Short mmCIF file of C-alpha atoms in Angstrom, two decimals:
data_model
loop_
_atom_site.label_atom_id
_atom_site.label_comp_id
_atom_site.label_asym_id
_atom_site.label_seq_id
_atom_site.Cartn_x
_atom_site.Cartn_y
_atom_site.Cartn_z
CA UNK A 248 0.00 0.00 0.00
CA UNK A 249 1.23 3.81 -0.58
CA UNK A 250 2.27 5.94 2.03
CA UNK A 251 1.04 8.78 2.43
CA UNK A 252 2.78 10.61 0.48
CA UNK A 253 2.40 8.42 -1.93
CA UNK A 254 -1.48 8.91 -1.80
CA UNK A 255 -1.00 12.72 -2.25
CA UNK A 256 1.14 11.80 -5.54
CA UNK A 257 -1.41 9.89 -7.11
CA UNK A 258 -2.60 12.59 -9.17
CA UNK A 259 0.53 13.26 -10.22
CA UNK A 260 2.18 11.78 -13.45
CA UNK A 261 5.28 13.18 -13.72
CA UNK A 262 8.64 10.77 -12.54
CA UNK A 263 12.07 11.50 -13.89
CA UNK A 264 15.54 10.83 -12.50
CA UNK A 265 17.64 12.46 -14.85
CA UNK A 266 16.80 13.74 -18.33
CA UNK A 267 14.09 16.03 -19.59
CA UNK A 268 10.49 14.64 -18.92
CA UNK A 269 7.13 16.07 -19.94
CA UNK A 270 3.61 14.56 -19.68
CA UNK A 271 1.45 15.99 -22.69
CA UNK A 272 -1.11 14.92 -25.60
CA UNK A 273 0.55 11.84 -27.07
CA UNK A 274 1.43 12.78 -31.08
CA UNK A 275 0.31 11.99 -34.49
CA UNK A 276 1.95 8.47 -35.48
CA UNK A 277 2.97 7.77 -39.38
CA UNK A 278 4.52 5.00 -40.57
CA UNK A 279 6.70 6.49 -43.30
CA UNK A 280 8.56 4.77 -45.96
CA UNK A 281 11.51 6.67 -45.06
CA UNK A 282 15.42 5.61 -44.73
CA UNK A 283 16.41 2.89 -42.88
CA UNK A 284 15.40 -1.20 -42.39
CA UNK A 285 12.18 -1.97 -41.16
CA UNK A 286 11.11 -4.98 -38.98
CA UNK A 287 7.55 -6.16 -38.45
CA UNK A 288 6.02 -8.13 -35.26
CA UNK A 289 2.68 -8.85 -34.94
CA UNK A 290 0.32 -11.51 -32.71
CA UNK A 291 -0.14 -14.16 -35.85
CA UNK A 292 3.82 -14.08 -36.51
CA UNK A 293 6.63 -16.48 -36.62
CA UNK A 294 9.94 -16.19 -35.05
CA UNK A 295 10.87 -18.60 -37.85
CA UNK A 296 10.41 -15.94 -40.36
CA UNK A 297 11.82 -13.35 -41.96
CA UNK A 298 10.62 -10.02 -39.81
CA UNK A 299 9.39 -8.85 -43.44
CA UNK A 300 5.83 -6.51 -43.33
CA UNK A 301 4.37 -10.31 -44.92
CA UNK A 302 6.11 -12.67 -42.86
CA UNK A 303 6.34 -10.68 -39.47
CA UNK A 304 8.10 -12.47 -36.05
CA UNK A 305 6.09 -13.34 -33.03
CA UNK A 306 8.46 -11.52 -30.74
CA UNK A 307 9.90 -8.61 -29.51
CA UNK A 308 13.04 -10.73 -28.23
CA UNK A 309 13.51 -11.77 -31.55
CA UNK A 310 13.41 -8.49 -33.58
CA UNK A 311 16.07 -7.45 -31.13
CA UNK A 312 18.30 -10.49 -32.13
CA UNK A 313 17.46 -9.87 -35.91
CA UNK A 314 19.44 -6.37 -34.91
CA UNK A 315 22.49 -8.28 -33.38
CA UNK A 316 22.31 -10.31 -36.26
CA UNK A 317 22.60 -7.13 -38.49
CA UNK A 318 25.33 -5.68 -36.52
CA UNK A 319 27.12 -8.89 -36.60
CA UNK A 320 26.81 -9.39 -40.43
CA UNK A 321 27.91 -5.75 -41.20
CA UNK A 322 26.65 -3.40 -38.86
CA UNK A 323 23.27 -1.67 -38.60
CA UNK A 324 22.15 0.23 -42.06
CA UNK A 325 22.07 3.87 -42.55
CA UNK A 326 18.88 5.43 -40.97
CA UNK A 327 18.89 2.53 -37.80
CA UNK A 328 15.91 0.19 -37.50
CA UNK A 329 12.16 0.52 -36.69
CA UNK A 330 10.48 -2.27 -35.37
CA UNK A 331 6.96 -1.92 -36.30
CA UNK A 332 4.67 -4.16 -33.99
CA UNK A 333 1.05 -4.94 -34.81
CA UNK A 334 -1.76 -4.92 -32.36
CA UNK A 335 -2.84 -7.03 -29.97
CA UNK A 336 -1.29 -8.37 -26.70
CA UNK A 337 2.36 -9.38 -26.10
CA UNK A 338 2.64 -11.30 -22.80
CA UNK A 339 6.22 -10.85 -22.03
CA UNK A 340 7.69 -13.75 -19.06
CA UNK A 341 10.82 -11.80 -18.34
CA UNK A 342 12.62 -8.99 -18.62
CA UNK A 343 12.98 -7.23 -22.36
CA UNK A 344 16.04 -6.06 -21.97
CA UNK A 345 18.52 -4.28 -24.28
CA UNK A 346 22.12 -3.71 -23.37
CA UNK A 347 25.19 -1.73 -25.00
CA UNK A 348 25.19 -3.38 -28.26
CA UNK A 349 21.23 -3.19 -28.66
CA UNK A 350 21.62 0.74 -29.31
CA UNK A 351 21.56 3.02 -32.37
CA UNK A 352 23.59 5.98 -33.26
CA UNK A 353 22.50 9.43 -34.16
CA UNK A 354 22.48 8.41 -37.88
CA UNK A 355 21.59 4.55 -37.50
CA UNK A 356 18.51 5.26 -34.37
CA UNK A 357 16.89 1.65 -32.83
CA UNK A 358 13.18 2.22 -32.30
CA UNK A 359 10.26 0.08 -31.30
CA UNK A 360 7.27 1.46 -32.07
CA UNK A 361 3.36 0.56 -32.84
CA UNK A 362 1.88 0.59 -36.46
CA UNK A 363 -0.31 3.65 -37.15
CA UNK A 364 -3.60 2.49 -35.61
CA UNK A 365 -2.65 -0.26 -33.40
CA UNK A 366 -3.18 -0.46 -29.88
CA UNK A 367 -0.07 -2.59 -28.95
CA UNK A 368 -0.10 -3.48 -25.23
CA UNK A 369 3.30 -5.14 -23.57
CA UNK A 370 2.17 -7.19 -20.59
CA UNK A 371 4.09 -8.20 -17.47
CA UNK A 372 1.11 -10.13 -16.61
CA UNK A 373 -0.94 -13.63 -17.44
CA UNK A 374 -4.43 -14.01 -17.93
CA UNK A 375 -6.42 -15.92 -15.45
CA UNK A 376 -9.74 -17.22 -17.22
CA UNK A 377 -12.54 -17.63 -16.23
CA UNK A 378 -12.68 -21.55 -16.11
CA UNK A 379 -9.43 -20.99 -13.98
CA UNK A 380 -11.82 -20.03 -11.08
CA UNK A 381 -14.11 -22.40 -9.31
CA UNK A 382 -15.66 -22.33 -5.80
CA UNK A 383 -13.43 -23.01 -2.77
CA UNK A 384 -12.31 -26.66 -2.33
CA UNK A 385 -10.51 -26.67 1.11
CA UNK A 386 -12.06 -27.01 3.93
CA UNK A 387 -9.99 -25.06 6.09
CA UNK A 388 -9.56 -22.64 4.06
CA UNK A 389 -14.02 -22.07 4.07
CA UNK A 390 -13.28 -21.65 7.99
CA UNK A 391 -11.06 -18.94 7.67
CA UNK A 392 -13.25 -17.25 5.38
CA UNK A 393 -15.93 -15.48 6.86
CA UNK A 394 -18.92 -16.51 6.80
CA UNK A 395 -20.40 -13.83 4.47
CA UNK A 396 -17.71 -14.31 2.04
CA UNK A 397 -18.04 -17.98 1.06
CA UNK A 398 -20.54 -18.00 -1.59
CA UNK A 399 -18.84 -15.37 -3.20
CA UNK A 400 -15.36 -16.62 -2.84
CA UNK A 401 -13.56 -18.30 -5.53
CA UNK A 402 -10.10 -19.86 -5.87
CA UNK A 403 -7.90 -20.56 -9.20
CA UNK A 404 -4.45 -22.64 -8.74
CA UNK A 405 -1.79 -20.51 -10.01
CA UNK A 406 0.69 -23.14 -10.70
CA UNK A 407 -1.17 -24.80 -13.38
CA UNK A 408 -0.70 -21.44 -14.86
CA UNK A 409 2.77 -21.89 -14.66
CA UNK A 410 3.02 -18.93 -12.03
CA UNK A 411 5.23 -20.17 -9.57
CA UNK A 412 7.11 -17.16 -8.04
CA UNK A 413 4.80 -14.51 -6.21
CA UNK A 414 7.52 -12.19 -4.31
CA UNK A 415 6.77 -11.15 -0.81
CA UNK A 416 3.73 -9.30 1.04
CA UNK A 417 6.14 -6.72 2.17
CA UNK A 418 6.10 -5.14 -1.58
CA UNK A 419 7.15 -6.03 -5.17
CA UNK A 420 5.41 -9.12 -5.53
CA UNK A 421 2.55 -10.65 -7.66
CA UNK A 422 -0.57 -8.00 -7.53
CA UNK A 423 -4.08 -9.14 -9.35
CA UNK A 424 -6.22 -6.93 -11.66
CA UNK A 425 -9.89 -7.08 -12.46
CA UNK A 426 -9.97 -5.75 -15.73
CA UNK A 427 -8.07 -2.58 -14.74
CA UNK A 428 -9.25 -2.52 -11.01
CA UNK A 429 -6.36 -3.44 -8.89
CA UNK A 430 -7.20 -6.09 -6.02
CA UNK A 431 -6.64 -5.02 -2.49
CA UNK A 432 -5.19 -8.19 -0.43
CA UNK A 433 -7.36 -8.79 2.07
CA UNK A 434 -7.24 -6.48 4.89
CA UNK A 435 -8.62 -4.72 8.23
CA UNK A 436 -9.85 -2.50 8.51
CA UNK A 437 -11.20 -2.05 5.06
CA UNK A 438 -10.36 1.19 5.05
CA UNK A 439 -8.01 3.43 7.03
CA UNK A 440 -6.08 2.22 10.13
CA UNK A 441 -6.64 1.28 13.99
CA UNK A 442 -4.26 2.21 16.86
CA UNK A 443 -1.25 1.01 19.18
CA UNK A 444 -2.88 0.55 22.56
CA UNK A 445 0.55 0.64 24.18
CA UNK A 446 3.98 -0.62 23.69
CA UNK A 447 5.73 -2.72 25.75
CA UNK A 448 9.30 -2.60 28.08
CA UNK A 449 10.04 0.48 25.67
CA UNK A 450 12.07 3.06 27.15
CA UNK A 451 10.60 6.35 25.35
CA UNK A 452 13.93 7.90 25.27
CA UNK A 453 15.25 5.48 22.89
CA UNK A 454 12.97 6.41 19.62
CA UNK A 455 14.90 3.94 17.89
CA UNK A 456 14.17 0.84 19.83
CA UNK A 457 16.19 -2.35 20.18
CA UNK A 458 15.44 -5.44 20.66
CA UNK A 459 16.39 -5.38 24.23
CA UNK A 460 13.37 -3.52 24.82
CA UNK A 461 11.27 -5.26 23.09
CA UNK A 462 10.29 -2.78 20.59
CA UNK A 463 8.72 -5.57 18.50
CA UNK A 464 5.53 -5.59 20.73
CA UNK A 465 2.80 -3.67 21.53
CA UNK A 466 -0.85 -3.95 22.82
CA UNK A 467 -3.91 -4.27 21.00
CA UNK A 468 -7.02 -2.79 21.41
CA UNK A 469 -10.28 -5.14 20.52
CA UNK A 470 -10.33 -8.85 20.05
CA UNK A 471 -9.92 -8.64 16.24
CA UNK A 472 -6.51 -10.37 16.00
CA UNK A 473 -8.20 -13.40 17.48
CA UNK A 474 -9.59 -14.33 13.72
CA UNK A 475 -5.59 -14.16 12.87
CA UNK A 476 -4.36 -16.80 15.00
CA UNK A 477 -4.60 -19.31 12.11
CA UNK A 478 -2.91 -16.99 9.53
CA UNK A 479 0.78 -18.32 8.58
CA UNK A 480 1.56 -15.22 6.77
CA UNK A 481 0.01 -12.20 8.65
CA UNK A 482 1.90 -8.81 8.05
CA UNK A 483 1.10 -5.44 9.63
CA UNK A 484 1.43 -1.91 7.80
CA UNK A 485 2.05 0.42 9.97
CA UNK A 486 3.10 4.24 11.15
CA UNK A 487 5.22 3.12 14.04
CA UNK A 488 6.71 6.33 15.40
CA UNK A 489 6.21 9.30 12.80
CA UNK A 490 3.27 9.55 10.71
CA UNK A 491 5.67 9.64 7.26
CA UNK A 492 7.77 6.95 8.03
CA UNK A 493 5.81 3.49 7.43
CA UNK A 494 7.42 0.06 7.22
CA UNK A 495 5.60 -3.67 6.46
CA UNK A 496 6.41 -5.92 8.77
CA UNK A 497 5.42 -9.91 9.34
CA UNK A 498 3.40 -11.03 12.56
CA UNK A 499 5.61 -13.55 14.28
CA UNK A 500 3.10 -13.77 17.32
CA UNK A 501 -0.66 -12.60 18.86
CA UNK A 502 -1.22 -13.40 22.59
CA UNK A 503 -4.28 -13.77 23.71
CA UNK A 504 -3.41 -13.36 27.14
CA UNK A 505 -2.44 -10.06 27.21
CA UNK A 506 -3.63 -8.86 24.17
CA UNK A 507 -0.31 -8.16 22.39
CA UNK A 508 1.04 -8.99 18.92
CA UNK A 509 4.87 -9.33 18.39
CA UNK A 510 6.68 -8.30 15.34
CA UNK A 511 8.93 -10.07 13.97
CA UNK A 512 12.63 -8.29 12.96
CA UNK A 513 14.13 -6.21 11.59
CA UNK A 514 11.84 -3.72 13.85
CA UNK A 515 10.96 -0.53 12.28
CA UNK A 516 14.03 1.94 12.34
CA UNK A 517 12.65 4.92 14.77
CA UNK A 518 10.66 2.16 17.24
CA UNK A 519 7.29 2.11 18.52
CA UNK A 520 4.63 4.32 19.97
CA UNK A 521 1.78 4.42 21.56
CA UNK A 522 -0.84 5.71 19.40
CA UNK A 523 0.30 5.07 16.01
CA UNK A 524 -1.43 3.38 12.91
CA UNK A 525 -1.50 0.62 11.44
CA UNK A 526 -4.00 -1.95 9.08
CA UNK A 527 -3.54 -6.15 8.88
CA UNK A 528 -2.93 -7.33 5.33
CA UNK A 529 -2.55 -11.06 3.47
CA UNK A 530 -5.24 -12.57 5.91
CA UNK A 531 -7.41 -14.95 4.62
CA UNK A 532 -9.61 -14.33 7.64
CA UNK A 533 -10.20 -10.64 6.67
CA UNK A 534 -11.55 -11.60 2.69
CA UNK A 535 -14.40 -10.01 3.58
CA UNK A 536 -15.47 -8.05 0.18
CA UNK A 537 -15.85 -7.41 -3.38
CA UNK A 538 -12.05 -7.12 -4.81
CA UNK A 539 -10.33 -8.07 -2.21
CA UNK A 540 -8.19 -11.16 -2.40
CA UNK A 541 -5.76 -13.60 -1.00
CA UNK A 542 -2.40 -15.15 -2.38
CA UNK A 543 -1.83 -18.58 -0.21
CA UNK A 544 1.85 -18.48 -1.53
CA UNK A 545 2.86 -22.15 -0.55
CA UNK A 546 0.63 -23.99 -2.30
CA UNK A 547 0.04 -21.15 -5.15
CA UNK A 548 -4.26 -21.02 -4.55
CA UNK A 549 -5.47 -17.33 -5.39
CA UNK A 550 -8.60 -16.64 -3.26
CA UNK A 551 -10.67 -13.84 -4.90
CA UNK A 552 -13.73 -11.93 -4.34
CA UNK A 553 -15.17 -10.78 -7.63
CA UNK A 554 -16.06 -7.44 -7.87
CA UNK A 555 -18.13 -8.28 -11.04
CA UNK A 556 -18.80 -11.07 -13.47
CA UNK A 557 -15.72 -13.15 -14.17
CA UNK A 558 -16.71 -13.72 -17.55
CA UNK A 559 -17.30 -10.15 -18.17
CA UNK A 560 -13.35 -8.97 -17.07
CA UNK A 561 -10.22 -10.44 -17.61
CA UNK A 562 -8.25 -11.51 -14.37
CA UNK A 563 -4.45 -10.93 -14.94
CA UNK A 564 -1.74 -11.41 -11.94
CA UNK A 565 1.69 -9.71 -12.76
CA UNK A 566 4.54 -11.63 -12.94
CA UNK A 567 7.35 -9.43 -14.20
CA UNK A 568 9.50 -7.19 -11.99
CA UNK A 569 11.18 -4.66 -14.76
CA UNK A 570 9.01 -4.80 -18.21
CA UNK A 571 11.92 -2.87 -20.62
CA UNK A 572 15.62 -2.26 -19.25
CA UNK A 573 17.48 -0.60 -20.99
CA UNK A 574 21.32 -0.97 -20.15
CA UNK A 575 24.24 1.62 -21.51
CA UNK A 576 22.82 2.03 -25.09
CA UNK A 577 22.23 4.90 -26.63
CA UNK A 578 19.58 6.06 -29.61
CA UNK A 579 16.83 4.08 -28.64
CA UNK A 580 13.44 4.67 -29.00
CA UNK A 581 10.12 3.28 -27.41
CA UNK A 582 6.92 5.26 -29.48
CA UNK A 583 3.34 4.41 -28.83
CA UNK A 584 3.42 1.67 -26.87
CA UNK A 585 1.29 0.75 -23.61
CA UNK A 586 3.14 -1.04 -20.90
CA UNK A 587 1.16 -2.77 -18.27
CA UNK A 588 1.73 -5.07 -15.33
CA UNK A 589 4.88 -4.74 -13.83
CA UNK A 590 5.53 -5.72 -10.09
CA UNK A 591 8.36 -2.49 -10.18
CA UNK A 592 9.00 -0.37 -13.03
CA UNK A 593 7.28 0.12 -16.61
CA UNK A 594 10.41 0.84 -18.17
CA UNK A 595 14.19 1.52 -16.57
CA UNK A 596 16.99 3.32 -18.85
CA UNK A 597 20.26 3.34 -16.93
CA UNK A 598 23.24 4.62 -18.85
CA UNK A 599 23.59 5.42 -22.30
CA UNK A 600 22.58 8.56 -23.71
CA UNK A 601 19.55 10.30 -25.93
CA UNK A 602 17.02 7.27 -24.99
CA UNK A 603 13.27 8.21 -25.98
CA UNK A 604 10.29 6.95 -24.77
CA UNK A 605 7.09 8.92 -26.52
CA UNK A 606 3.60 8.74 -26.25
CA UNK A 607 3.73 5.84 -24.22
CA UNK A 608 1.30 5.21 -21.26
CA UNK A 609 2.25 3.28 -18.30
CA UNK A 610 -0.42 1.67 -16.42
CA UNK A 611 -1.43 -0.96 -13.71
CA UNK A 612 2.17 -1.15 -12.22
CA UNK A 613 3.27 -1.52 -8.81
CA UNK A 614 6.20 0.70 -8.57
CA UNK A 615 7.03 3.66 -11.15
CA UNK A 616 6.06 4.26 -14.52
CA UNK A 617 9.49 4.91 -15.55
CA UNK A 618 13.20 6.02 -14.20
CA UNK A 619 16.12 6.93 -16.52
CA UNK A 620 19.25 7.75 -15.84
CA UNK A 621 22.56 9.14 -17.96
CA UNK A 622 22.56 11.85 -20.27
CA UNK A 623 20.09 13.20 -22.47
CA UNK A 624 16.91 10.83 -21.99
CA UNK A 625 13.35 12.12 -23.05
CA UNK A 626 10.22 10.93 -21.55
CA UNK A 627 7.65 12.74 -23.48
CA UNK A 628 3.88 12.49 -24.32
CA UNK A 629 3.39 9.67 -21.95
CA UNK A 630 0.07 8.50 -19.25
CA UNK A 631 0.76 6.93 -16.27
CA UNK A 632 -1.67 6.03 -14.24
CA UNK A 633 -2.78 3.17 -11.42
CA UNK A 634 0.55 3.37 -9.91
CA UNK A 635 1.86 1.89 -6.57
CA UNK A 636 4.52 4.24 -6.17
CA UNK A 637 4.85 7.26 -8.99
#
């Protein structure tokens, strides 16, 4: 979840780390017959073929090699390369990434672009259909659901997918979209936060807190945490000592007894205190509404809560930290392209010089739209929007 900063950024789409960025009206895209080689890609190709506008490849990985080829065999022709890809979908697995050699030259540019017309998305997610989902199967799991929830409930296994890897509840890992709705893991409160009742054997000079004084545990107000006790994988979101410094951290403990809940380290970096904010996140228990969901990461089950007809949306999970990294080259160009689905970044230029990335829009990602880095980027007539970070 954003902090809140984060929350006051959301309306804002500007992110830059070096370079010139602006945020504008995308342009007018042509496909000239101009100077140059082009390549072709579309959804119906064949990385067996030529790359020819007739006999287009399937991939964008293999367009790029068809360069290296080029620059192998000769070098890259006068003018560069455009890659022209056709529309549709192009589930990426991994990384696309372009390093040193992969770059143009003032005269001899490398750009990746969409055809006039086309509405070419680059996905760091897969599809979950609906015949994926069906109602919930273990019993257990329908106790730890509340009761309200179970009819509604339904569970797809993620590892017939061929999704295996989900990262960790503490950030960067696998998020699920409902069309483009992002799914909140399941949570209390629903919305906003509840308080520290007190903290334990803290000494409140020490803001920083060590373990010594048992930092790692405070009191609890309520009898909520009870429906946590048979949660594995509980973590906490909290405000622990100033209201703009948060930190995730994993429940190793909740005593009933004495109504406390232990953290488990590292402990947040200023402490503890009394007061502060906090929500519970990746509890089964707490599925308690439309879009919410759960990720039981050791046996790879995705519990979800519909917020509409299944048939009606598609259901993608993201998969992909980094969709596009680009690596010391220089003279490349990204141009009309959406990018989608990323656990981190849309698109990361580090190095090089005079990268482009143009009327682009970012979208559904859980860390930045882009970042660049080196001398003379442009990020320019982009959207970015549904952002976990900026």
């Amino acid at each position: 979840m954003p902090t809140l900063y984060a929350w006051a950024l959301r309306a804002v789409v500007v992110m830059i780390c070096g370079g010139v960025a602006a945020w504008l009206a995308p342009p007018a895209v042509s496909e000239p017959a101009g100077e140059g080689l082009a390549l072709y890609v579309a959804r119906k190709g064949n990385d067996a073929w030529s790359g020819s506008r007739g006999r287009p490849f399937a991939t964008l990985e293999r367009a790029r090699d068809a360069i290296r080829e080029l620059r192998a065999a000769g070098g890259v022709p006068d003018g560069g390369v455009t890659v022209w890809l056709g529309g549709g979908r192009y589930e990426l697995r991994g990384t696309f990434e372009l390093a040193a050699d992969d770059g143009g030259t003032e005269a001899a540019p490398i750009v990746y672009r969409a055809r006039p017309g086309a509405r070419v998305l680059v996905s760091g997610g897969v599809r979950v259909p609906p015949k994926a989902f069906g109602p919930v199967q273990s019993t257990a799991a329908l106790g730890r659901l509340p009761a309200e929830a179970r009819e509604h409930v339904v569970q797809a296994d993620l590892k017939a997918l061929g999704v295996e890897e989900y990262g960790s509840p503490a950030g960067g890992g696998l998020e699920v979209f409902f069309g483009q709705q992002r799914m909140t893991p399941a949570r209390w409160p629903n919305d906003g936060f509840v308080q520290i009742k007190d903290i334990l054997g803290i000494d409140p000079v020490n803001v920083r807190g060590t373990k010594g004084d048992r930092a790692g545990i405070f009191v609890y107000e309520g009898d909520r945490p009870l429906r946590w006790l048979g949660e594995d994988d509980l973590w906490l979101h909290g405000y622990w000592f100033w209201d703009w410094a948060d930190q995730r951290q994993r429940v190793k403990r909740i005593d009933r007894g004495d109504h406390t809940i232990e953290l488990e380290e590292p402990y947040h970096h200023y402490g503890y205190r009394t007061g502060q904010w906090y929500y519970a996140y990746n509890a089964l228990a707490e599925l308690d509404e439309p879009g919410e969901c759960y990720l039981d990461r050791e046996a790879g089950i995705l519990y979800l809560w519909p917020p509409g007809d299944l048939d009606d949306a598609q259901v993608t999970v993201s998969v992909v930290d980094d969709l596009i990294t680009v690596t010391d080259a220089s003279y490349v160009t990204f141009r009309g392209l959406i990018l989608e689905a990323a656990r981190r970044t849309g698109l990361v230029i580090s190095g090089g010089s005079h990268n482009s990335v143009i009327g682009c829009t970012f979208r559904d990602i859980g860390g930045f739209a882009a970042r660049a880095s080196g001398a003379g980027h442009r990020i320019a007539h982009c959207d970015a929007y549904h952002l976990g970070q900026g």
